[in-house]
Amino acid sequence: MFSDKFRVLKIFSCILLLIIMGLWNLNNSVEIKLSDCLADPAAYNLTELKIANDAVILNVKYNSFTILSRGNTIPVKITGNQRINESAVGRYISLAAVYHKEGYLEMKKYHVHYFRRIKMLVSVIIAAIISIIFLLNYRFDFKKLVFEEKKCRT
Amino acid sequence: MPDLMTHTCLGLILKKIKPDFFQRTDRLGGILLIFLLGNILPDVSGRVPIIIFPKGALFFSVYHTLAGALIIAYLISVFFERTIRKPVFFILFAGMTFHMVTDLIQKDIFGDGYKIFYPINISIDFGFLWPEDTLFFLPFLLIAVGVLYREIVLEKVRNYFIRSDK
């Protein structure tokens, strides 16, 4: 399993397996997406949707706001006494909502991710630091296709 | 997902709590570095691509599961020298698993939990914190890491001042 035998085959098998896993999940997911609803509004009327934290708030009005989710823009009506603050514009949001064939969502539950961009920035910084330390400790031999340890530092 | 700095701090704290785990093999230098690399890999392989290609969310999300981690850890380990390949695989996978276990502390509005055991349809989470809430604990974690690794920190500071004196 960890020998040099069939190394290239092992690499391509892993890549193939990862692609198959991704495609399997993509095609067999029972999750209803916003794009499905927009493609066939009548069929998905009053369907409950889960929009995870990839949606961004484009603008906020008194009882509605607009989101951009996976390339789709759609207005969201706020029900009950829930309110979205204007400072939420440009922020990420997670949303549980009901789709209406007239082309809007009715909000049920939500959470605005106010600090998601800071979290992403912090994550990028530490990922860069670890990558740099790794490259200082290992060098890639393009002939042998292996990372070789330069010096033990940790 | 908590931010990667929180994951890294927790990994560094784990090293102090369970030092024997990081000394299990003498064939691999830099075990901590490989562990920390594994610790950030689930987000690098399963979350960053979703930010770049939102439409591929369902495709990439499987890489943030134990099954995905197992294959990715093996794929990366194949790119290391034969003598250290096995420890690299196990340490990488341990780092990735530790990342996913710490992810279980977060909650979402749907209450669905986290499908860590994909393709088995079991969801779990402890639902303590929103994903960004870990940022508020980060200063305390950084202080804890600074205290636990004070010898290294002090040595770096000392070296810096000695160099600037010259």
PDB file of N, CA and C in Angstrom, chain A residues 53-146:
ATOM      1  N   ASN A  53     -24.524  28.967   4.071  1.00  0.00           N
ATOM      2  CA  ASN A  53     -23.881  30.272   4.250  1.00  0.00           C
ATOM      3  C   ASN A  53     -23.112  30.802   3.029  1.00  0.00           C
ATOM      4  N   ASP A  54     -23.520  30.372   1.822  1.00  0.00           N
ATOM      5  CA  ASP A  54     -22.862  30.924   0.636  1.00  0.00           C
ATOM      6  C   ASP A  54     -23.661  32.071   0.014  1.00  0.00           C
ATOM      7  N   ALA A  55     -24.829  32.404   0.618  1.00  0.00           N
ATOM      8  CA  ALA A  55     -25.652  33.495   0.072  1.00  0.00           C
ATOM      9  C   ALA A  55     -25.187  34.826   0.646  1.00  0.00           C
ATOM     10  N   VAL A  56     -25.199  35.847  -0.217  1.00  0.00           N
ATOM     11  CA  VAL A  56     -24.769  37.186   0.218  1.00  0.00           C
ATOM     12  C   VAL A  56     -25.953  38.144   0.109  1.00  0.00           C
ATOM     13  N   ILE A  57     -26.132  38.994   1.113  1.00  0.00           N
ATOM     14  CA  ILE A  57     -27.228  39.970   1.105  1.00  0.00           C
ATOM     15  C   ILE A  57     -26.831  41.153   0.219  1.00  0.00           C
ATOM     16  N   LEU A  58     -27.672  41.421  -0.807  1.00  0.00           N
ATOM     17  CA  LEU A  58     -27.345  42.506  -1.745  1.00  0.00           C
ATOM     18  C   LEU A  58     -27.932  43.835  -1.276  1.00  0.00           C
ATOM     19  N   ASN A  59     -29.197  43.820  -0.812  1.00  0.00           N
ATOM     20  CA  ASN A  59     -29.797  45.045  -0.276  1.00  0.00           C
ATOM     21  C   ASN A  59     -30.881  44.699   0.740  1.00  0.00           C
ATOM     22  N   VAL A  60     -31.172  45.641   1.604  1.00  0.00           N
ATOM     23  CA  VAL A  60     -32.161  45.419   2.663  1.00  0.00           C
ATOM     24  C   VAL A  60     -33.210  46.531   2.611  1.00  0.00           C
ATOM     25  N   LYS A  61     -34.512  46.123   2.597  1.00  0.00           N
ATOM     26  CA  LYS A  61     -35.602  47.100   2.721  1.00  0.00           C
ATOM     27  C   LYS A  61     -36.319  46.809   4.036  1.00  0.00           C
ATOM     28  N   TYR A  62     -37.423  47.504   4.289  1.00  0.00           N
ATOM     29  CA  TYR A  62     -38.084  47.349   5.590  1.00  0.00           C
ATOM     30  C   TYR A  62     -38.515  45.897   5.841  1.00  0.00           C
ATOM     31  N   ASN A  63     -39.258  45.315   4.877  1.00  0.00           N
ATOM     32  CA  ASN A  63     -39.756  43.960   5.121  1.00  0.00           C
ATOM     33  C   ASN A  63     -39.278  42.945   4.069  1.00  0.00           C
ATOM     34  N   SER A  64     -38.192  43.259   3.433  1.00  0.00           N
ATOM     35  CA  SER A  64     -37.619  42.313   2.464  1.00  0.00           C
ATOM     36  C   SER A  64     -36.131  42.607   2.250  1.00  0.00           C
ATOM     37  N   PHE A  65     -35.463  41.670   1.657  1.00  0.00           N
ATOM     38  CA  PHE A  65     -34.069  41.884   1.257  1.00  0.00           C
ATOM     39  C   PHE A  65     -33.775  40.976   0.064  1.00  0.00           C
ATOM     40  N   THR A  66     -32.690  41.247  -0.624  1.00  0.00           N
ATOM     41  CA  THR A  66     -32.332  40.450  -1.805  1.00  0.00           C
ATOM     42  C   THR A  66     -31.034  39.716  -1.533  1.00  0.00           C
ATOM     43  N   ILE A  67     -31.003  38.447  -1.982  1.00  0.00           N
ATOM     44  CA  ILE A  67     -29.763  37.673  -1.794  1.00  0.00           C
ATOM     45  C   ILE A  67     -29.215  37.196  -3.144  1.00  0.00           C
ATOM     46  N   LEU A  68     -27.925  36.937  -3.145  1.00  0.00           N
ATOM     47  CA  LEU A  68     -27.256  36.315  -4.288  1.00  0.00           C
ATOM     48  C   LEU A  68     -26.721  34.977  -3.786  1.00  0.00           C
ATOM     49  N   SER A  69     -27.289  33.884  -4.357  1.00  0.00           N
ATOM     50  CA  SER A  69     -26.860  32.558  -3.922  1.00  0.00           C
ATOM     51  C   SER A  69     -26.483  31.708  -5.132  1.00  0.00           C
ATOM     52  N   ARG A  70     -25.253  31.252  -5.167  1.00  0.00           N
ATOM     53  CA  ARG A  70     -24.727  30.415  -6.258  1.00  0.00           C
ATOM     54  C   ARG A  70     -25.114  30.985  -7.630  1.00  0.00           C
ATOM     55  N   GLY A  71     -24.946  32.276  -7.798  1.00  0.00           N
ATOM     56  CA  GLY A  71     -25.192  32.938  -9.076  1.00  0.00           C
ATOM     57  C   GLY A  71     -26.631  33.341  -9.303  1.00  0.00           C
ATOM     58  N   ASN A  72     -27.551  33.015  -8.383  1.00  0.00           N
ATOM     59  CA  ASN A  72     -28.959  33.371  -8.531  1.00  0.00           C
ATOM     60  C   ASN A  72     -29.340  34.489  -7.571  1.00  0.00           C
ATOM     61  N   THR A  73     -30.047  35.505  -8.115  1.00  0.00           N
ATOM     62  CA  THR A  73     -30.504  36.617  -7.277  1.00  0.00           C
ATOM     63  C   THR A  73     -31.996  36.452  -7.039  1.00  0.00           C
ATOM     64  N   ILE A  74     -32.432  36.606  -5.789  1.00  0.00           N
ATOM     65  CA  ILE A  74     -33.863  36.435  -5.481  1.00  0.00           C
ATOM     66  C   ILE A  74     -34.245  37.281  -4.263  1.00  0.00           C
ATOM     67  N   PRO A  75     -35.439  37.917  -4.311  1.00  0.00           N
ATOM     68  CA  PRO A  75     -35.881  38.663  -3.123  1.00  0.00           C
ATOM     69  C   PRO A  75     -36.408  37.726  -2.035  1.00  0.00           C
ATOM     70  N   VAL A  76     -36.238  38.152  -0.792  1.00  0.00           N
ATOM     71  CA  VAL A  76     -36.706  37.357   0.356  1.00  0.00           C
ATOM     72  C   VAL A  76     -37.642  38.231   1.179  1.00  0.00           C
ATOM     73  N   LYS A  77     -38.872  37.735   1.416  1.00  0.00           N
ATOM     74  CA  LYS A  77     -39.821  38.503   2.232  1.00  0.00           C
ATOM     75  C   LYS A  77     -39.658  38.120   3.697  1.00  0.00           C
ATOM     76  N   ILE A  78     -39.624  39.131   4.548  1.00  0.00           N
ATOM     77  CA  ILE A  78     -39.471  38.874   5.983  1.00  0.00           C
ATOM     78  C   ILE A  78     -40.858  38.759   6.603  1.00  0.00           C
ATOM     79  N   THR A  79     -41.084  37.690   7.349  1.00  0.00           N
ATOM     80  CA  THR A  79     -42.386  37.498   7.982  1.00  0.00           C
ATOM     81  C   THR A  79     -42.266  37.681   9.497  1.00  0.00           C
ATOM     82  N   GLY A  80     -43.402  37.875  10.136  1.00  0.00           N
ATOM     83  CA  GLY A  80     -43.433  38.028  11.594  1.00  0.00           C
ATOM     84  C   GLY A  80     -42.702  39.276  12.026  1.00  0.00           C
ATOM     85  N   ASN A  81     -42.112  39.237  13.203  1.00  0.00           N
ATOM     86  CA  ASN A  81     -41.416  40.447  13.682  1.00  0.00           C
ATOM     87  C   ASN A  81     -39.898  40.348  13.520  1.00  0.00           C
ATOM     88  N   GLN A  82     -39.454  39.470  12.613  1.00  0.00           N
ATOM     89  CA  GLN A  82     -38.011  39.369  12.352  1.00  0.00           C
ATOM     90  C   GLN A  82     -37.584  40.576  11.509  1.00  0.00           C
ATOM     91  N   ARG A  83     -36.405  41.076  11.746  1.00  0.00           N
ATOM     92  CA  ARG A  83     -35.881  42.210  10.977  1.00  0.00           C
ATOM     93  C   ARG A  83     -34.415  41.974  10.651  1.00  0.00           C
ATOM     94  N   ILE A  84     -34.023  42.431   9.464  1.00  0.00           N
ATOM     95  CA  ILE A  84     -32.613  42.363   9.080  1.00  0.00           C
ATOM     96  C   ILE A  84     -32.061  43.781   9.105  1.00  0.00           C
ATOM     97  N   ASN A  85     -30.986  43.968   9.807  1.00  0.00           N
ATOM     98  CA  ASN A  85     -30.366  45.276   9.935  1.00  0.00           C
ATOM     99  C   ASN A  85     -29.697  45.684   8.612  1.00  0.00           C
ATOM    100  N   GLU A  86     -29.671  46.981   8.332  1.00  0.00           N
ATOM    101  CA  GLU A  86     -29.048  47.445   7.075  1.00  0.00           C
ATOM    102  C   GLU A  86     -27.549  47.174   7.025  1.00  0.00           C
ATOM    103  N   SER A  87     -26.960  47.035   8.213  1.00  0.00           N
ATOM    104  CA  SER A  87     -25.516  46.735   8.253  1.00  0.00           C
ATOM    105  C   SER A  87     -25.218  45.329   7.740  1.00  0.00           C
ATOM    106  N   ALA A  88     -26.270  44.545   7.483  1.00  0.00           N
ATOM    107  CA  ALA A  88     -26.077  43.173   6.993  1.00  0.00           C
ATOM    108  C   ALA A  88     -25.791  43.134   5.487  1.00  0.00           C
ATOM    109  N   VAL A  89     -25.932  44.284   4.805  1.00  0.00           N
ATOM    110  CA  VAL A  89     -25.675  44.309   3.356  1.00  0.00           C
ATOM    111  C   VAL A  89     -24.219  43.918   3.085  1.00  0.00           C
ATOM    112  N   GLY A  90     -24.046  42.987   2.152  1.00  0.00           N
ATOM    113  CA  GLY A  90     -22.708  42.516   1.806  1.00  0.00           C
ATOM    114  C   GLY A  90     -22.242  41.355   2.673  1.00  0.00           C
ATOM    115  N   ARG A  91     -23.039  40.988   3.690  1.00  0.00           N
ATOM    116  CA  ARG A  91     -22.664  39.884   4.591  1.00  0.00           C
ATOM    117  C   ARG A  91     -23.236  38.563   4.082  1.00  0.00           C
ATOM    118  N   TYR A  92     -22.644  37.479   4.552  1.00  0.00           N
ATOM    119  CA  TYR A  92     -23.158  36.149   4.234  1.00  0.00           C
ATOM    120  C   TYR A  92     -24.350  35.839   5.133  1.00  0.00           C
ATOM    121  N   ILE A  93     -25.277  35.017   4.615  1.00  0.00           N
ATOM    122  CA  ILE A  93     -26.462  34.653   5.402  1.00  0.00           C
ATOM    123  C   ILE A  93     -26.816  33.179   5.179  1.00  0.00           C
ATOM    124  N   SER A  94     -27.248  32.520   6.245  1.00  0.00           N
ATOM    125  CA  SER A  94     -27.842  31.181   6.128  1.00  0.00           C
ATOM    126  C   SER A  94     -29.338  31.372   6.281  1.00  0.00           C
ATOM    127  N   LEU A  95     -30.093  30.647   5.489  1.00  0.00           N
ATOM    128  CA  LEU A  95     -31.517  30.932   5.399  1.00  0.00           C
ATOM    129  C   LEU A  95     -32.333  29.657   5.263  1.00  0.00           C
ATOM    130  N   ALA A  96     -33.394  29.543   6.062  1.00  0.00           N
ATOM    131  CA  ALA A  96     -34.406  28.508   5.842  1.00  0.00           C
ATOM    132  C   ALA A  96     -35.623  29.270   5.340  1.00  0.00           C
ATOM    133  N   ALA A  97     -36.092  28.945   4.137  1.00  0.00           N
ATOM    134  CA  ALA A  97     -37.152  29.750   3.531  1.00  0.00           C
ATOM    135  C   ALA A  97     -38.076  28.890   2.674  1.00  0.00           C
ATOM    136  N   VAL A  98     -39.238  29.456   2.354  1.00  0.00           N
ATOM    137  CA  VAL A  98     -40.204  28.764   1.493  1.00  0.00           C
ATOM    138  C   VAL A  98     -40.214  29.474   0.138  1.00  0.00           C
ATOM    139  N   TYR A  99     -40.099  28.679  -0.936  1.00  0.00           N
ATOM    140  CA  TYR A  99     -40.077  29.259  -2.281  1.00  0.00           C
ATOM    141  C   TYR A  99     -41.506  29.484  -2.786  1.00  0.00           C
ATOM    142  N   HIS A 100     -41.745  30.639  -3.376  1.00  0.00           N
ATOM    143  CA  HIS A 100     -43.045  30.939  -3.981  1.00  0.00           C
ATOM    144  C   HIS A 100     -42.849  31.098  -5.488  1.00  0.00           C
ATOM    145  N   LYS A 101     -43.781  30.504  -6.259  1.00  0.00           N
ATOM    146  CA  LYS A 101     -43.616  30.492  -7.717  1.00  0.00           C
ATOM    147  C   LYS A 101     -43.593  31.895  -8.333  1.00  0.00           C
ATOM    148  N   GLU A 102     -44.083  32.893  -7.585  1.00  0.00           N
ATOM    149  CA  GLU A 102     -44.068  34.282  -8.080  1.00  0.00           C
ATOM    150  C   GLU A 102     -42.638  34.821  -8.142  1.00  0.00           C
ATOM    151  N   GLY A 103     -41.710  34.066  -7.618  1.00  0.00           N
ATOM    152  CA  GLY A 103     -40.291  34.442  -7.721  1.00  0.00           C
ATOM    153  C   GLY A 103     -39.710  35.099  -6.494  1.00  0.00           C
ATOM    154  N   TYR A 104     -40.169  34.697  -5.319  1.00  0.00           N
ATOM    155  CA  TYR A 104     -39.567  35.208  -4.084  1.00  0.00           C
ATOM    156  C   TYR A 104     -39.514  34.110  -3.029  1.00  0.00           C
ATOM    157  N   LEU A 105     -38.756  34.372  -1.987  1.00  0.00           N
ATOM    158  CA  LEU A 105     -38.657  33.437  -0.860  1.00  0.00           C
ATOM    159  C   LEU A 105     -39.336  34.064   0.360  1.00  0.00           C
ATOM    160  N   GLU A 106     -39.925  33.200   1.176  1.00  0.00           N
ATOM    161  CA  GLU A 106     -40.525  33.673   2.427  1.00  0.00           C
ATOM    162  C   GLU A 106     -39.635  33.164   3.561  1.00  0.00           C
ATOM    163  N   MET A 107     -39.046  34.098   4.291  1.00  0.00           N
ATOM    164  CA  MET A 107     -38.054  33.706   5.299  1.00  0.00           C
ATOM    165  C   MET A 107     -38.680  33.034   6.519  1.00  0.00           C
ATOM    166  N   LYS A 108     -38.083  31.930   6.942  1.00  0.00           N
ATOM    167  CA  LYS A 108     -38.537  31.247   8.157  1.00  0.00           C
ATOM    168  C   LYS A 108     -37.516  31.434   9.290  1.00  0.00           C
ATOM    169  N   LYS A 109     -36.288  31.048   8.994  1.00  0.00           N
ATOM    170  CA  LYS A 109     -35.197  31.200   9.979  1.00  0.00           C
ATOM    171  C   LYS A 109     -33.987  31.772   9.254  1.00  0.00           C
ATOM    172  N   TYR A 110     -33.148  32.477   9.991  1.00  0.00           N
ATOM    173  CA  TYR A 110     -31.951  33.016   9.347  1.00  0.00           C
ATOM    174  C   TYR A 110     -30.829  33.212  10.355  1.00  0.00           C
ATOM    175  N   HIS A 111     -29.636  33.320   9.834  1.00  0.00           N
ATOM    176  CA  HIS A 111     -28.491  33.751  10.659  1.00  0.00           C
ATOM    177  C   HIS A 111     -27.536  34.525   9.754  1.00  0.00           C
ATOM    178  N   VAL A 112     -27.288  35.775  10.110  1.00  0.00           N
ATOM    179  CA  VAL A 112     -26.347  36.592   9.328  1.00  0.00           C
ATOM    180  C   VAL A 112     -24.940  36.328   9.864  1.00  0.00           C
ATOM    181  N   HIS A 113     -24.041  35.971   8.955  1.00  0.00           N
ATOM    182  CA  HIS A 113     -22.660  35.681   9.354  1.00  0.00           C
ATOM    183  C   HIS A 113     -21.844  36.972   9.258  1.00  0.00           C
ATOM    184  N   TYR A 114     -21.956  37.813  10.297  1.00  0.00           N
ATOM    185  CA  TYR A 114     -21.316  39.135  10.258  1.00  0.00           C
ATOM    186  C   TYR A 114     -19.785  39.060  10.145  1.00  0.00           C
ATOM    187  N   PHE A 115     -19.203  38.031  10.776  1.00  0.00           N
ATOM    188  CA  PHE A 115     -17.733  38.004  10.845  1.00  0.00           C
ATOM    189  C   PHE A 115     -17.118  36.962   9.907  1.00  0.00           C
ATOM    190  N   ARG A 116     -17.896  36.503   8.923  1.00  0.00           N
ATOM    191  CA  ARG A 116     -17.385  35.418   8.071  1.00  0.00           C
ATOM    192  C   ARG A 116     -16.158  35.849   7.269  1.00  0.00           C
ATOM    193  N   ARG A 117     -16.162  37.103   6.791  1.00  0.00           N
ATOM    194  CA  ARG A 117     -15.019  37.578   5.994  1.00  0.00           C
ATOM    195  C   ARG A 117     -13.748  37.664   6.849  1.00  0.00           C
ATOM    196  N   ILE A 118     -13.913  38.070   8.105  1.00  0.00           N
ATOM    197  CA  ILE A 118     -12.749  38.124   9.008  1.00  0.00           C
ATOM    198  C   ILE A 118     -12.231  36.701   9.228  1.00  0.00           C
ATOM    199  N   LYS A 119     -13.189  35.772   9.416  1.00  0.00           N
ATOM    200  CA  LYS A 119     -12.818  34.370   9.623  1.00  0.00           C
ATOM    201  C   LYS A 119     -12.041  33.836   8.407  1.00  0.00           C
ATOM    202  N   MET A 120     -12.502  34.204   7.210  1.00  0.00           N
ATOM    203  CA  MET A 120     -11.828  33.765   5.983  1.00  0.00           C
ATOM    204  C   MET A 120     -10.422  34.348   5.908  1.00  0.00           C
ATOM    205  N   LEU A 121     -10.303  35.631   6.283  1.00  0.00           N
ATOM    206  CA  LEU A 121      -8.990  36.296   6.244  1.00  0.00           C
ATOM    207  C   LEU A 121      -8.018  35.630   7.216  1.00  0.00           C
ATOM    208  N   VAL A 122      -8.494  35.385   8.433  1.00  0.00           N
ATOM    209  CA  VAL A 122      -7.672  34.733   9.463  1.00  0.00           C
ATOM    210  C   VAL A 122      -7.235  33.345   8.975  1.00  0.00           C
ATOM    211  N   SER A 123      -8.169  32.635   8.332  1.00  0.00           N
ATOM    212  CA  SER A 123      -7.869  31.287   7.832  1.00  0.00           C
ATOM    213  C   SER A 123      -6.836  31.320   6.707  1.00  0.00           C
ATOM    214  N   VAL A 124      -6.968  32.306   5.827  1.00  0.00           N
ATOM    215  CA  VAL A 124      -6.012  32.430   4.716  1.00  0.00           C
ATOM    216  C   VAL A 124      -4.611  32.695   5.262  1.00  0.00           C
ATOM    217  N   ILE A 125      -4.531  33.568   6.288  1.00  0.00           N
ATOM    218  CA  ILE A 125      -3.225  33.912   6.870  1.00  0.00           C
ATOM    219  C   ILE A 125      -2.548  32.667   7.439  1.00  0.00           C
ATOM    220  N   ILE A 126      -3.283  31.894   8.240  1.00  0.00           N
ATOM    221  CA  ILE A 126      -2.665  30.727   8.883  1.00  0.00           C
ATOM    222  C   ILE A 126      -2.355  29.634   7.845  1.00  0.00           C
ATOM    223  N   ALA A 127      -3.233  29.492   6.827  1.00  0.00           N
ATOM    224  CA  ALA A 127      -2.967  28.495   5.771  1.00  0.00           C
ATOM    225  C   ALA A 127      -1.681  28.866   5.033  1.00  0.00           C
ATOM    226  N   ALA A 128      -1.495  30.184   4.790  1.00  0.00           N
ATOM    227  CA  ALA A 128      -0.281  30.652   4.104  1.00  0.00           C
ATOM    228  C   ALA A 128       0.950  30.388   4.968  1.00  0.00           C
ATOM    229  N   ILE A 129       0.836  30.660   6.281  1.00  0.00           N
ATOM    230  CA  ILE A 129       1.975  30.448   7.191  1.00  0.00           C
ATOM    231  C   ILE A 129       2.372  28.969   7.202  1.00  0.00           C
ATOM    232  N   ILE A 130       1.384  28.079   7.355  1.00  0.00           N
ATOM    233  CA  ILE A 130       1.686  26.639   7.404  1.00  0.00           C
ATOM    234  C   ILE A 130       2.289  26.175   6.065  1.00  0.00           C
ATOM    235  N   SER A 131       1.741  26.679   4.960  1.00  0.00           N
ATOM    236  CA  SER A 131       2.276  26.299   3.640  1.00  0.00           C
ATOM    237  C   SER A 131       3.733  26.750   3.494  1.00  0.00           C
ATOM    238  N   ILE A 132       4.023  27.981   3.954  1.00  0.00           N
ATOM    239  CA  ILE A 132       5.401  28.499   3.850  1.00  0.00           C
ATOM    240  C   ILE A 132       6.351  27.663   4.712  1.00  0.00           C
ATOM    241  N   ILE A 133       5.916  27.359   5.956  1.00  0.00           N
ATOM    242  CA  ILE A 133       6.769  26.536   6.840  1.00  0.00           C
ATOM    243  C   ILE A 133       6.994  25.158   6.218  1.00  0.00           C
ATOM    244  N   PHE A 134       5.934  24.612   5.605  1.00  0.00           N
ATOM    245  CA  PHE A 134       6.071  23.300   4.958  1.00  0.00           C
ATOM    246  C   PHE A 134       7.108  23.365   3.828  1.00  0.00           C
ATOM    247  N   LEU A 135       6.998  24.418   3.013  1.00  0.00           N
ATOM    248  CA  LEU A 135       7.927  24.552   1.883  1.00  0.00           C
ATOM    249  C   LEU A 135       9.358  24.858   2.350  1.00  0.00           C
ATOM    250  N   LEU A 136       9.495  25.415   3.550  1.00  0.00           N
ATOM    251  CA  LEU A 136      10.835  25.632   4.108  1.00  0.00           C
ATOM    252  C   LEU A 136      11.439  24.322   4.607  1.00  0.00           C
ATOM    253  N   ASN A 137      10.560  23.390   4.980  1.00  0.00           N
ATOM    254  CA  ASN A 137      11.014  22.103   5.526  1.00  0.00           C
ATOM    255  C   ASN A 137      11.124  21.003   4.473  1.00  0.00           C
ATOM    256  N   TYR A 138      10.353  21.117   3.424  1.00  0.00           N
ATOM    257  CA  TYR A 138      10.345  20.087   2.378  1.00  0.00           C
ATOM    258  C   TYR A 138      10.548  20.743   1.024  1.00  0.00           C
ATOM    259  N   ARG A 139      11.251  20.036   0.139  1.00  0.00           N
ATOM    260  CA  ARG A 139      11.329  20.538  -1.236  1.00  0.00           C
ATOM    261  C   ARG A 139      10.830  19.437  -2.165  1.00  0.00           C
ATOM    262  N   PHE A 140      10.205  19.874  -3.256  1.00  0.00           N
ATOM    263  CA  PHE A 140       9.609  18.900  -4.163  1.00  0.00           C
ATOM    264  C   PHE A 140      10.590  18.533  -5.267  1.00  0.00           C
ATOM    265  N   ASP A 141      10.880  17.239  -5.376  1.00  0.00           N
ATOM    266  CA  ASP A 141      11.752  16.747  -6.433  1.00  0.00           C
ATOM    267  C   ASP A 141      10.874  16.386  -7.634  1.00  0.00           C
ATOM    268  N   PHE A 142      10.953  17.202  -8.687  1.00  0.00           N
ATOM    269  CA  PHE A 142      10.077  17.006  -9.843  1.00  0.00           C
ATOM    270  C   PHE A 142      10.418  15.747 -10.640  1.00  0.00           C
ATOM    271  N   LYS A 143      11.654  15.294 -10.512  1.00  0.00           N
ATOM    272  CA  LYS A 143      12.049  14.072 -11.233  1.00  0.00           C
ATOM    273  C   LYS A 143      11.405  12.845 -10.600  1.00  0.00           C
ATOM    274  N   LYS A 144      11.514  12.785  -9.261  1.00  0.00           N
ATOM    275  CA  LYS A 144      10.985  11.613  -8.529  1.00  0.00           C
ATOM    276  C   LYS A 144       9.526  11.790  -8.096  1.00  0.00           C
ATOM    277  N   LEU A 145       9.032  13.010  -8.241  1.00  0.00           N
ATOM    278  CA  LEU A 145       7.674  13.357  -7.800  1.00  0.00           C
ATOM    279  C   LEU A 145       7.474  13.079  -6.304  1.00  0.00           C
ATOM    280  N   VAL A 146       8.422  13.497  -5.484  1.00  0.00           N
ATOM    281  CA  VAL A 146       8.285  13.324  -4.034  1.00  0.00           C
ATOM    282  C   VAL A 146       8.741  14.579  -3.285  1.00  0.00           C
TER     283      VAL A 146
END
